Short mmCIF file of C-alpha atoms in Angstrom, two decimals:
data_model
loop_
_atom_site.label_atom_id
_atom_site.label_comp_id
_atom_site.label_asym_id
_atom_site.label_seq_id
_atom_site.Cartn_x
_atom_site.Cartn_y
_atom_site.Cartn_z
CA UNK A 1 4.39 -38.44 3.29
CA UNK A 2 6.61 -38.08 6.34
CA UNK A 3 7.73 -34.66 7.40
CA UNK A 4 11.30 -34.11 8.35
CA UNK A 5 11.63 -32.52 11.74
CA UNK A 6 14.09 -29.91 12.74
CA UNK A 7 15.73 -29.99 16.12
CA UNK A 8 16.32 -26.25 16.03
CA UNK A 9 14.82 -24.40 18.97
CA UNK A 10 12.53 -21.48 18.11
CA UNK A 11 14.76 -18.47 17.68
CA UNK A 12 13.82 -14.88 18.17
CA UNK A 13 13.67 -13.04 14.89
CA UNK A 14 15.64 -9.89 14.37
CA UNK A 15 16.79 -9.53 17.95
CA UNK A 16 15.04 -7.61 20.68
CA UNK A 17 12.23 -8.88 22.85
CA UNK A 18 10.01 -11.68 21.61
CA UNK A 19 6.93 -9.82 20.45
CA UNK A 20 3.78 -11.57 19.30
CA UNK A 21 4.40 -10.44 15.72
CA UNK A 22 7.92 -11.87 15.81
CA UNK A 23 6.76 -15.23 17.09
CA UNK A 24 3.92 -15.27 14.52
CA UNK A 25 6.42 -14.58 11.72
CA UNK A 26 8.80 -17.25 13.00
CA UNK A 27 6.02 -19.82 13.35
CA UNK A 28 4.61 -19.03 9.89
CA UNK A 29 8.02 -19.32 8.27
CA UNK A 30 8.73 -22.67 9.90
CA UNK A 31 5.34 -24.02 8.86
CA UNK A 32 5.95 -22.84 5.31
CA UNK A 33 9.34 -24.50 4.95
CA UNK A 34 8.10 -27.70 6.57
CA UNK A 35 5.36 -27.96 3.99
CA UNK A 36 7.84 -27.20 1.20
CA UNK A 37 10.63 -29.46 2.42
CA UNK A 38 8.94 -32.76 3.15
CA UNK A 39 10.51 -36.16 2.93
CA UNK A 40 8.98 -39.00 1.03
CA UNK A 41 8.05 -42.33 2.56
CA UNK A 42 10.14 -45.47 2.19
CA UNK A 43 7.48 -46.86 -0.14
CA UNK A 44 7.66 -43.83 -2.43
CA UNK A 45 11.45 -44.00 -2.46
CA UNK A 46 11.40 -47.76 -3.20
CA UNK A 47 8.97 -47.15 -6.05
CA UNK A 48 11.17 -44.37 -7.49
CA UNK A 49 14.34 -46.50 -7.16
CA UNK A 50 12.94 -49.97 -7.79
CA UNK A 51 16.13 -51.17 -9.53
CA UNK A 52 18.13 -50.59 -6.27
CA UNK A 53 18.44 -53.30 -3.62
CA UNK A 54 16.50 -53.04 -0.33
CA UNK A 55 19.66 -52.12 1.57
CA UNK A 56 20.49 -49.38 -0.95
CA UNK A 57 16.93 -48.06 -0.79
CA UNK A 58 17.12 -48.01 3.03
CA UNK A 59 20.44 -46.14 2.95
CA UNK A 60 19.10 -43.74 0.32
CA UNK A 61 16.02 -43.03 2.47
CA UNK A 62 18.15 -42.32 5.59
CA UNK A 63 20.40 -40.04 3.52
CA UNK A 64 17.37 -38.26 2.12
CA UNK A 65 15.99 -37.65 5.66
CA UNK A 66 19.37 -36.31 6.79
CA UNK A 67 19.57 -33.97 3.82
CA UNK A 68 16.03 -32.65 4.37
CA UNK A 69 16.67 -32.16 8.09
CA UNK A 70 19.96 -30.37 7.38
CA UNK A 71 18.27 -28.25 4.72
CA UNK A 72 15.56 -27.25 7.22
CA UNK A 73 18.19 -26.18 9.72
CA UNK A 74 20.19 -24.24 7.10
CA UNK A 75 17.10 -22.43 5.77
CA UNK A 76 15.94 -21.55 9.30
CA UNK A 77 19.42 -20.31 10.21
CA UNK A 78 19.62 -18.22 7.01
CA UNK A 79 16.18 -16.78 7.72
CA UNK A 80 17.26 -15.89 11.26
CA UNK A 81 20.45 -14.29 9.95
CA UNK A 82 18.55 -12.20 7.39
CA UNK A 83 16.07 -11.10 10.04
CA UNK A 84 18.89 -10.02 12.35
CA UNK A 85 20.71 -8.28 9.53
CA UNK A 86 17.65 -6.34 8.36
CA UNK A 87 16.44 -5.68 11.94
CA UNK A 88 13.03 -7.25 11.35
CA UNK A 89 12.47 -7.58 15.09
CA UNK A 90 12.93 -3.86 15.69
CA UNK A 91 10.61 -3.03 12.79
CA UNK A 92 7.94 -5.42 14.06
CA UNK A 93 8.20 -3.99 17.58
CA UNK A 94 7.79 -0.48 16.15
CA UNK A 95 4.73 -1.58 14.19
CA UNK A 96 3.29 -3.23 17.29
CA UNK A 97 3.89 -0.07 19.34
CA UNK A 98 2.25 2.12 16.66
CA UNK A 99 -0.77 -0.18 16.51
CA UNK A 100 -1.07 -0.06 20.31
CA UNK A 101 -0.82 3.74 20.34
CA UNK A 102 -3.40 3.99 17.56
CA UNK A 103 -5.79 1.76 19.48
CA UNK A 104 -5.36 3.87 22.61
CA UNK A 105 -5.78 7.21 20.80
CA UNK A 106 -9.49 8.15 20.74
CA UNK A 107 -8.95 10.37 17.70
CA UNK A 108 -7.81 7.37 15.66
CA UNK A 109 -10.28 4.82 16.93
CA UNK A 110 -13.01 3.62 14.63
CA UNK A 111 -15.60 4.65 17.19
CA UNK A 112 -14.80 8.36 16.91
CA UNK A 113 -13.32 8.91 13.50
CA UNK A 114 -13.00 12.68 13.13
CA UNK A 115 -13.57 12.70 9.38
CA UNK A 116 -16.74 10.62 9.77
CA UNK A 117 -17.97 13.00 12.45
CA UNK A 118 -17.24 16.04 10.27
CA UNK A 119 -18.95 14.43 7.30
CA UNK A 120 -21.99 13.43 9.37
CA UNK A 121 -22.26 16.90 10.88
CA UNK A 122 -21.92 18.55 7.46
CA UNK A 123 -24.63 16.30 6.02
CA UNK A 124 -26.93 17.03 8.96
CA UNK A 125 -26.40 20.78 8.54
CA UNK A 126 -27.02 20.55 4.77
CA UNK A 127 -30.23 18.63 5.40
CA UNK A 128 -31.31 21.19 8.00
CA UNK A 129 -30.61 24.05 5.57
CA UNK A 130 -32.65 22.34 2.83
CA UNK A 131 -35.50 21.79 5.29
CA UNK A 132 -35.44 25.41 6.45
CA UNK A 133 -35.26 26.68 2.84
CA UNK A 134 -38.33 24.59 2.06
CA UNK A 135 -40.14 25.97 5.09
CA UNK A 136 -39.17 29.54 4.07
CA UNK A 137 -40.45 28.98 0.52
CA UNK A 138 -43.76 27.67 1.92
CA UNK A 139 -44.06 30.66 4.25
CA UNK A 140 -43.31 33.07 1.39
CA UNK A 141 -45.92 31.34 -0.78
CA UNK A 142 -48.51 31.57 2.01
CA UNK A 143 -47.58 35.23 2.51
CA UNK A 144 -48.08 35.92 -1.23
CA UNK A 145 -51.44 34.15 -1.13
CA UNK A 146 -52.55 36.24 1.84
CA UNK A 147 -51.40 39.44 0.16
CA UNK A 148 -53.27 38.48 -3.00
CA UNK A 149 -56.45 37.85 -0.95
CA UNK A 150 -56.14 41.14 0.86
CA UNK A 151 -55.69 42.92 -2.47
CA UNK A 152 -58.69 41.10 -3.94
CA UNK A 153 -60.81 42.02 -0.92
CA UNK A 154 -59.77 45.66 -1.20
CA UNK A 155 -60.79 45.71 -4.84
CA UNK A 156 -64.22 44.18 -4.11
CA UNK A 157 -65.04 46.43 -1.17
CA UNK A 158 -66.43 49.88 -1.88
CA UNK A 159 -64.18 52.79 -1.15
CA UNK A 160 -64.24 53.58 2.56
CA UNK A 161 -63.85 57.27 1.85
CA UNK A 162 -67.23 57.30 0.03
CA UNK A 163 -68.97 55.62 2.94
CA UNK A 164 -67.43 58.00 5.39
CA UNK A 165 -68.66 61.00 3.33
CA UNK A 166 -72.22 59.60 3.36
CA UNK A 167 -72.00 58.97 7.05
CA UNK A 168 -70.89 62.53 7.67
CA UNK A 169 -73.84 63.91 5.77
CA UNK A 170 -76.25 61.81 7.73
#
């Protein structure tokens, strides 16, 4: 299949300066319409119109190429007109500026996302609290064990007051 070519120069979309986003949009649109509006080869045309003479087929093919080329130009011009009318260029420039500002702002960068930092800090503090609570429970358990031992030892030992009375008599 042959592709019809358009002689239209690349136009700036929506007015304003030619931003990268504008040129990407323009290029993408032109590629899309070129793939949609393709001309057929002379062989395909001859096959489709086999009952026509060679001269008629040749004329029909030239006419078809002219129509496709004209259609390309009209669609591109209409696209350009719609972009100017709806101020696509201005909107794309605004988007580009916002993206640039976002990339320059350390609070919005992926490297220092505030919400991630808050969440990480909260999780670390929760983990630390759980660890300290566990340590406190262990210490309380050890303290209870020591108190129980002391109490057991007091119960097993004879009364100190009785020993002291015997010692005084001696």
